[in-house]
Coordinates of C-alpha atoms in Angstrom, one line a residue:
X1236 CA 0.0 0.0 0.0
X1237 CA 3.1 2.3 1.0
X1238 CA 4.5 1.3 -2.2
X1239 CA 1.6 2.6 -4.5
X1240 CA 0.9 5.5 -2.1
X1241 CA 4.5 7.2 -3.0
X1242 CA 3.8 6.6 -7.0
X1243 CA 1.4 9.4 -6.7
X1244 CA 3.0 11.4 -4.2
X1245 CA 6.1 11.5 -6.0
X1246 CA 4.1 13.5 -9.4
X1247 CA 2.1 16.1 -6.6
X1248 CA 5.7 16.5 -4.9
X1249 CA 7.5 17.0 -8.5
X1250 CA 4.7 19.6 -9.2
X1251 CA 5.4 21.3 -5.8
X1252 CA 8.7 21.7 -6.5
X1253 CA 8.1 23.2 -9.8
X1254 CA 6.1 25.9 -8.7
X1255 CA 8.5 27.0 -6.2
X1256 CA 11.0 27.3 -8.3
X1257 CA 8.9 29.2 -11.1
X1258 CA 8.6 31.8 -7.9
X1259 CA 12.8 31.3 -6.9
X1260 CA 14.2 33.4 -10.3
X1261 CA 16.7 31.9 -12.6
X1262 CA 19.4 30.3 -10.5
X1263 CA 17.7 29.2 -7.7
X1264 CA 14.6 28.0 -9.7
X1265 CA 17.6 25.9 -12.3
X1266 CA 18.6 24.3 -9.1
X1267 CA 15.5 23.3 -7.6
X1268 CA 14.7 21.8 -10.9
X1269 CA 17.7 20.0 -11.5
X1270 CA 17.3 18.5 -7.9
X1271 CA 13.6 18.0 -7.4
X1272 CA 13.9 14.8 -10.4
X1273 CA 15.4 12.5 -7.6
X1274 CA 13.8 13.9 -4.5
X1275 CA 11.8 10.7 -3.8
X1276 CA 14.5 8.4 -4.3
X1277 CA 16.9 10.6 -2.1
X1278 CA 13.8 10.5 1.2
X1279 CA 13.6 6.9 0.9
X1280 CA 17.1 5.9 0.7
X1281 CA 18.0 8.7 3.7
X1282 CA 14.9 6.9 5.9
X1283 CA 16.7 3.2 4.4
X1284 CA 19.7 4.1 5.7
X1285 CA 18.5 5.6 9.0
X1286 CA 17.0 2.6 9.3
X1287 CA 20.6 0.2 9.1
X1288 CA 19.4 -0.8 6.2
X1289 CA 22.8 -0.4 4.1
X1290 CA 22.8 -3.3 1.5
X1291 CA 18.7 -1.8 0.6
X1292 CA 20.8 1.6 -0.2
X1293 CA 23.2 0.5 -2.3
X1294 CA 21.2 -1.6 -4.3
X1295 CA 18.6 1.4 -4.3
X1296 CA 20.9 3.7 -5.9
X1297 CA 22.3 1.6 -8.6
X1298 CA 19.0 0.0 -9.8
X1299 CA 17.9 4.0 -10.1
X1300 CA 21.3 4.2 -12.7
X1301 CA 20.6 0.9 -13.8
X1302 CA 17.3 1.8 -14.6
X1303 CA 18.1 5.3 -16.3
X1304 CA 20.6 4.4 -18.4
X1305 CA 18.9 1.1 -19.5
X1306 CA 15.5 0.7 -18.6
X1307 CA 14.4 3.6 -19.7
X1308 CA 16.8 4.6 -22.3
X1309 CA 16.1 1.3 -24.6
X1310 CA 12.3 1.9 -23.7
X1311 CA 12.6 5.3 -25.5
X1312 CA 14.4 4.2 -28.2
X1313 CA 12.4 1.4 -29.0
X1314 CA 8.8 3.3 -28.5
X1315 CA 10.2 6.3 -30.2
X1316 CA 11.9 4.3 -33.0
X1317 CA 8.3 2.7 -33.6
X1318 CA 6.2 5.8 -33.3
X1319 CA 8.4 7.5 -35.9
X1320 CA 8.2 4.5 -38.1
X1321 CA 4.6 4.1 -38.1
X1322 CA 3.5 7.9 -38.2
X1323 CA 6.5 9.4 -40.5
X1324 CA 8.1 6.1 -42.2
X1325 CA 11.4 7.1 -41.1
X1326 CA 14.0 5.0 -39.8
X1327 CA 15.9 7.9 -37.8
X1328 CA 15.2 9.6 -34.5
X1329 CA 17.0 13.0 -34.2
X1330 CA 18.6 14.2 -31.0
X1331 CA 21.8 17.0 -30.4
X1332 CA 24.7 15.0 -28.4
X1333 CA 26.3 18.5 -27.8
X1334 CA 25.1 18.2 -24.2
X1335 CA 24.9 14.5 -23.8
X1336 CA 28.5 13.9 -24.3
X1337 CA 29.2 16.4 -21.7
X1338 CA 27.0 14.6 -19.1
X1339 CA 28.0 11.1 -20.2
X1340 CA 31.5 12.1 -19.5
X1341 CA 31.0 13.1 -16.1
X1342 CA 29.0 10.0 -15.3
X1343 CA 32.1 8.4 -17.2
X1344 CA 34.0 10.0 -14.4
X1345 CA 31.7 8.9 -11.4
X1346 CA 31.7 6.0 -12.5
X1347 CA 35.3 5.8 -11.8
X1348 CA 34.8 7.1 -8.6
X1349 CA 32.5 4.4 -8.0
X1350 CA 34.9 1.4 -8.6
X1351 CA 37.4 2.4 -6.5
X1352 CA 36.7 1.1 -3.8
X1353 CA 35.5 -2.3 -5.0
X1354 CA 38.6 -2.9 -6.9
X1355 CA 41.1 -1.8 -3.6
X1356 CA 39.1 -4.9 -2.0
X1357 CA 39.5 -7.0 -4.7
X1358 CA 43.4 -6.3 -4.7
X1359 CA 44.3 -6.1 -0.7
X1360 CA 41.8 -9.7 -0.5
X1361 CA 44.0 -11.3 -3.2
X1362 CA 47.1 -10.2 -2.3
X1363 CA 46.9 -10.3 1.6
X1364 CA 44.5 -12.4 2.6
X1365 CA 45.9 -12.2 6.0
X1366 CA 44.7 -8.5 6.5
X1367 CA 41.9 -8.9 9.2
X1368 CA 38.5 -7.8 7.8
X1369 CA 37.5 -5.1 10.1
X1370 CA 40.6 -3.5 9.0
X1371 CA 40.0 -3.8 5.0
X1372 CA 36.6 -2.4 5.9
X1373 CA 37.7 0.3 7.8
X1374 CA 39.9 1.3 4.6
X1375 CA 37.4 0.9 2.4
X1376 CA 34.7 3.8 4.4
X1377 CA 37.5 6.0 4.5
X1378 CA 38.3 5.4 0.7
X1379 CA 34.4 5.8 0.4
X1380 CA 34.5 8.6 2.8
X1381 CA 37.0 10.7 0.3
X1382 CA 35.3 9.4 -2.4
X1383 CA 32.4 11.1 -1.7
X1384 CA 33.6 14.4 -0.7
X1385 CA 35.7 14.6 -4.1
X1386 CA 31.9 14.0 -6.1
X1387 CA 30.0 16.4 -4.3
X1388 CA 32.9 18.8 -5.5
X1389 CA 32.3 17.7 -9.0
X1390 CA 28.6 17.4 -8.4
X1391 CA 28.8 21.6 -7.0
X1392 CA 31.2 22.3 -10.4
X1393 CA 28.9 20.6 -12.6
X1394 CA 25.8 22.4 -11.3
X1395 CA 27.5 26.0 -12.2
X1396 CA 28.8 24.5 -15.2
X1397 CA 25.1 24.2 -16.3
X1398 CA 23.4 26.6 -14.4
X1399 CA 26.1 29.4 -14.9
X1400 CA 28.6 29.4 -16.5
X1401 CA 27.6 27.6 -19.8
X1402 CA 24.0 27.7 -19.4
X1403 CA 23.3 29.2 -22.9
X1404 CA 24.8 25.9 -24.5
X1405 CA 21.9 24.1 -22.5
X1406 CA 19.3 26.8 -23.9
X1407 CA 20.6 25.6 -27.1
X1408 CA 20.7 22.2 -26.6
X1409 CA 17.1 22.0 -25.2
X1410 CA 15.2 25.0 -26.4
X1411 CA 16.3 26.4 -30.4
X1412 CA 16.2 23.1 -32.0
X1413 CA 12.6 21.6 -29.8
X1414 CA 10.7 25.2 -30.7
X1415 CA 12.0 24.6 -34.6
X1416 CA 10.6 21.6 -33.9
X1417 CA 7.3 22.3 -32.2
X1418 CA 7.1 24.8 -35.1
X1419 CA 6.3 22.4 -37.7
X1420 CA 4.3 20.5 -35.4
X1421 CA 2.0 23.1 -35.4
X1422 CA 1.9 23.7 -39.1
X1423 CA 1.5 20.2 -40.3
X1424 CA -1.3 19.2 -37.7
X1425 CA -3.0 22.7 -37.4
X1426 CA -5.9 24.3 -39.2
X1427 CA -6.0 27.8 -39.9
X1428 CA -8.3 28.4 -37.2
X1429 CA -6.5 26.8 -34.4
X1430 CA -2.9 28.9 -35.8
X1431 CA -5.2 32.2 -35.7
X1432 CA -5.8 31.8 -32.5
X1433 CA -2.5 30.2 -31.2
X1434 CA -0.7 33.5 -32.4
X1435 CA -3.1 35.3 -30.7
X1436 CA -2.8 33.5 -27.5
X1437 CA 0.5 34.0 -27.9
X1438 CA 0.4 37.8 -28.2
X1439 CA -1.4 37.7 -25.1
X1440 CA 1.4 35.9 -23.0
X1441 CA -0.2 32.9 -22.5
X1442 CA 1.8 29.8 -22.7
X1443 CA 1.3 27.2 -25.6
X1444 CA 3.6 24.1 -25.3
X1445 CA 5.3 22.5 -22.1
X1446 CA 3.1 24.1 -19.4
X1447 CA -0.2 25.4 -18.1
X1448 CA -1.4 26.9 -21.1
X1449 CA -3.2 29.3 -19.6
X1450 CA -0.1 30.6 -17.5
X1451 CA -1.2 30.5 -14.5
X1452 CA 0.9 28.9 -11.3
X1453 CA -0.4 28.6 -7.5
X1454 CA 1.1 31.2 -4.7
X1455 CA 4.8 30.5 -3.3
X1456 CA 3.2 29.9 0.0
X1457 CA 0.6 27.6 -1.4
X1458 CA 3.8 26.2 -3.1
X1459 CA 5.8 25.8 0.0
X1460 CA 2.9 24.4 2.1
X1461 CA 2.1 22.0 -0.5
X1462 CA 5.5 20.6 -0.7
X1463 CA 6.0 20.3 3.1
X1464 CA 3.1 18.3 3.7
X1465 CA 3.8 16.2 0.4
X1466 CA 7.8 15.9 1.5
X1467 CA 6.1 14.5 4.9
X1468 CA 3.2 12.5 3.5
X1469 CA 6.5 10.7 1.3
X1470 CA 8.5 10.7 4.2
X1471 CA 5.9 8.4 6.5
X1472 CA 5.2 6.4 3.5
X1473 CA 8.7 5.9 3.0
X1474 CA 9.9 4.5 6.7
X1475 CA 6.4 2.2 6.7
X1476 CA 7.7 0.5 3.2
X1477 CA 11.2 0.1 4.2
X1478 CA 10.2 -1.2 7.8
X1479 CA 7.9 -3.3 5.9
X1480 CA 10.9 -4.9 3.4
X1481 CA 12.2 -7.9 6.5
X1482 CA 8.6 -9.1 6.9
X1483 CA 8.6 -9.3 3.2
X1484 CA 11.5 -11.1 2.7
X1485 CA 10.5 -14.1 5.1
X1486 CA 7.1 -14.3 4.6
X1487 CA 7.7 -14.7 0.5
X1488 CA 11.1 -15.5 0.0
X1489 CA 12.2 -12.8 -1.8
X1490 CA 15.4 -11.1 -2.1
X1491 CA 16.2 -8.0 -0.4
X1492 CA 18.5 -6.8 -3.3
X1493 CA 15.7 -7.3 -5.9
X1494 CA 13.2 -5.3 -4.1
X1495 CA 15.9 -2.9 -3.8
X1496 CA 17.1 -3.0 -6.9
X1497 CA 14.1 -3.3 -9.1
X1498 CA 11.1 -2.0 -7.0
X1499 CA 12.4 0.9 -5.2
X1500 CA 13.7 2.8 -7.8
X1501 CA 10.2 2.8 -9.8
X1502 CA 8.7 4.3 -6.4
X1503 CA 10.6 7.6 -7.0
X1504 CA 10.5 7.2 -10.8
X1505 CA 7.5 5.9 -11.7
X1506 CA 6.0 8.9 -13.5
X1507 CA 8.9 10.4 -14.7
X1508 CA 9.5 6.6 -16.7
X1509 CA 6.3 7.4 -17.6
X1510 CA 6.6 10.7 -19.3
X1511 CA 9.9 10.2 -20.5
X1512 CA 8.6 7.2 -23.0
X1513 CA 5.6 9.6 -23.7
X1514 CA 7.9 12.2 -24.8
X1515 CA 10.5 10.1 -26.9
X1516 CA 7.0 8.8 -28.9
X1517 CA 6.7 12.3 -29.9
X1518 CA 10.2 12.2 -31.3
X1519 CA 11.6 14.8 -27.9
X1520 CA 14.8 12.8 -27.8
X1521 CA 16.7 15.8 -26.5
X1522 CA 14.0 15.9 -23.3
X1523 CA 14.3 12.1 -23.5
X1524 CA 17.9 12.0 -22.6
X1525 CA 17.9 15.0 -20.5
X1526 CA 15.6 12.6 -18.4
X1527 CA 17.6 9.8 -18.3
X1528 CA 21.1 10.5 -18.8
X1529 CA 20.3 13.8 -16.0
X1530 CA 18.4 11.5 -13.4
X1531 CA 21.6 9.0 -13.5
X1532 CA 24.2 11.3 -13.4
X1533 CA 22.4 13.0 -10.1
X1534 CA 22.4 9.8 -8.8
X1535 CA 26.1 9.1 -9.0
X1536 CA 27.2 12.6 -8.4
X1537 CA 25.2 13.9 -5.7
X1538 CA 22.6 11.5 -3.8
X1539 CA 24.9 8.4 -4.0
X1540 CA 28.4 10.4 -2.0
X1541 CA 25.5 12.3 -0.2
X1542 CA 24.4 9.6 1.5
X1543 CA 27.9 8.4 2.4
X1544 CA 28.3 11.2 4.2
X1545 CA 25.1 11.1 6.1
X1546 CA 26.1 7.6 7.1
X1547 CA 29.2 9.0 8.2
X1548 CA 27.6 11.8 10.2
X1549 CA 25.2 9.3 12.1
X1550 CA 27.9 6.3 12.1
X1551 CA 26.0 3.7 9.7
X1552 CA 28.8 2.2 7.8
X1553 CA 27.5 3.1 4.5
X1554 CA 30.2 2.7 2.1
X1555 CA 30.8 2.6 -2.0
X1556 CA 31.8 -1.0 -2.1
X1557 CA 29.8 -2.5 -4.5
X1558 CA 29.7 -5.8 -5.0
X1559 CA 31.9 -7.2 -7.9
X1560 CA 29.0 -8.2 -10.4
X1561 CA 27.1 -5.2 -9.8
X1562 CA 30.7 -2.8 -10.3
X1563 CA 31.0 -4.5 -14.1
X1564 CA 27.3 -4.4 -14.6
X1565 CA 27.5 -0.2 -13.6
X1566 CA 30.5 0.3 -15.5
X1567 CA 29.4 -1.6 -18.7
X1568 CA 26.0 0.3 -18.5
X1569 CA 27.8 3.4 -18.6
X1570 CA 30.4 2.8 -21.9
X1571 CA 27.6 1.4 -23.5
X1572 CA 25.4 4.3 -23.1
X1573 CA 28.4 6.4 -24.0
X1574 CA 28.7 4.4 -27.2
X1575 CA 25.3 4.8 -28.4
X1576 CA 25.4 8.4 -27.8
X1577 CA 28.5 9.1 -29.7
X1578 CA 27.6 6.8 -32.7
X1579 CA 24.3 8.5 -33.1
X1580 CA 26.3 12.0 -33.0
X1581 CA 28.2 10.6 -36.1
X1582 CA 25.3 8.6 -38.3
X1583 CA 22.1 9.2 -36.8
X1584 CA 19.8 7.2 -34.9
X1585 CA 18.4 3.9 -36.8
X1586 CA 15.3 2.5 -35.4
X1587 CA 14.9 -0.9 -36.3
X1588 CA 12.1 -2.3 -35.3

């Protein structure tokens, strides 16, 4: 019941957030967008881990990568890829990697990060098997422990990166090419009617594509109240499901990593799976990998060291040692992705279906 409770929750909360930051300006409004996507999986992993429950953590945060780059990703691809072929008889979905390549490199680079400390483990186990354990763990939380201090960096860089410094390449990237778009949208599916009084909407100031198209938006203290009680309402939710996850476990013999790794993350990401695959089957896949490639690179960069921390502040031994299989899966999820990204940069995306 918690479990489909939070679904819900998790769209209102989004919405919440998106008003606030319509009322924040620019910069702040950026960053509350940026790090509202992830704001359920970030409550439920924080009450997790309050809770001891470390290995539910981990496997938390990669399934919400695994599910991003992959999941989701080859959903879009596929639906999109179909859509176009169907509606257009084209065998090409478009998309500008200008941006993409500069996110799947810093995911390249936390995904680095990330491996570290599985592969000193690997190395002081094989070569010194006589080192006691509590030792080799202790090493590896303070590996973790610098780990995490040296993505939040990165994370805080990459934020003004966008946000600042090179925001008009982002503008670019998700705004000239999706209005040129949008553009013929309008004049191959519109009568003349309908254009009239689109323009004149428009001369108005009333908002057409991507919004509430009469422009209105609720009060920032409506806004704030609303996302308190929703950020609480998620919260409660959140400990009753993960206090709920040993019964489950005994009663049905199920394992605690795949309810971890597979259900947990479409808790927090339900909808935004959801609208994602809507928008790549209107041939958005700029927006499509904004979603994706965004959500996973938050993920590694910010909630996964953030939460290190956080253990390290209320001493739960919450560490980035990964287990072996699940470090290969992670790093072959994100060369692949980097692959596919790159080669469609160079010949264009073929859909076959």
């Amino acid at each position: 019941m918690n479990f489909l409770a939070i679904i819900p929750s998790a769209q209102v909360l989004r919405f919440a957030n998106s008003e606030v930051s319509h009322h924040s300006g620019e910069p702040l409004g950026s960053l509350l967008n940026i790090t509202s996507s992830n704001s359920v999986e970030l409550i439920v992993t924080i009450i997790a881990l309050i809770n001891g429950q470390i290995r539910v953590v981990q496997a938390t945060v990669l399934g919400s990568i695994f599910s991003h780059l992959l999941l989701v990703l080859g959903f879009c691809f596929l639906i999109g890829g179909i859509k176009i072929l169907i509606k257009e008889n084209k065998l090409e979905q478009e998309f500008s990697s200008t941006a993409a390549q500069m996110t799947s490199s810093v995911m390249t680079l936390a995904c680095i990060s990330l491996v570290l400390p599985s592969a000193f483990s690997i190395l002081i186990n094989y070569r010194f098997s006589n080192i006691p354990a509590v030792m080799i763990n202790d090493k590896i939380l303070h590996i973790s422990y610098g780990v995490s201090i040296a993505l939040l960096v990165i994370y805080l860089l990459y934020l003004c990166f966008t946000t600042k410094t090179h925001k008009i390449l982002f503008k670019k990237y998700y705004g000239h090419k999706g209005e040129d778009s949008r553009e013929k949208k309008y004049e191959n599916e519109e009568n003349e009617e309908s254009r009239e009084q689109r323009c004149e909407n428009e001369k108005n100031g009333e908002q057409i594509d991507g919004g509430d198209k009469s422009g209105k938006h609720i009060s920032l203290i409506s806004s704030l109240i609303l996302l308190i009680i929703m950020t609480a309402i998620i919260a409660i939710s959140a400990k009753f499901l993960v206090t709920s996850i040993e019964g489950i476990v005994t009663s049905y013999n199920i394992s605690k990593t795949f309810i971890a790794l597979v259900l947990l993350p479409i808790v927090g990401n339900g909808a935004k799976y959801a609208n994602a695959v809507n928008t790549a089957s209107k041939n958005k896949m700029d927006t499509v990998l904004l979603i994706s490639v965004g959500s996973s690179t938050q993920s590694a960069l910010f909630i996964t060291p953030l939460l290190v921390i956080l253990g390290w502040i209320i001493n739960q031994p919450m560490s980035l040692f990964f287990s072996p299989f699940e470090t290969i899966c992670l790093f072959i999820s994100v060369i692949l992705k980097n692959y596919l990204v790159q080669m469609g940069n160079q010949i264009g995306w073929k859909a076959y279906c």
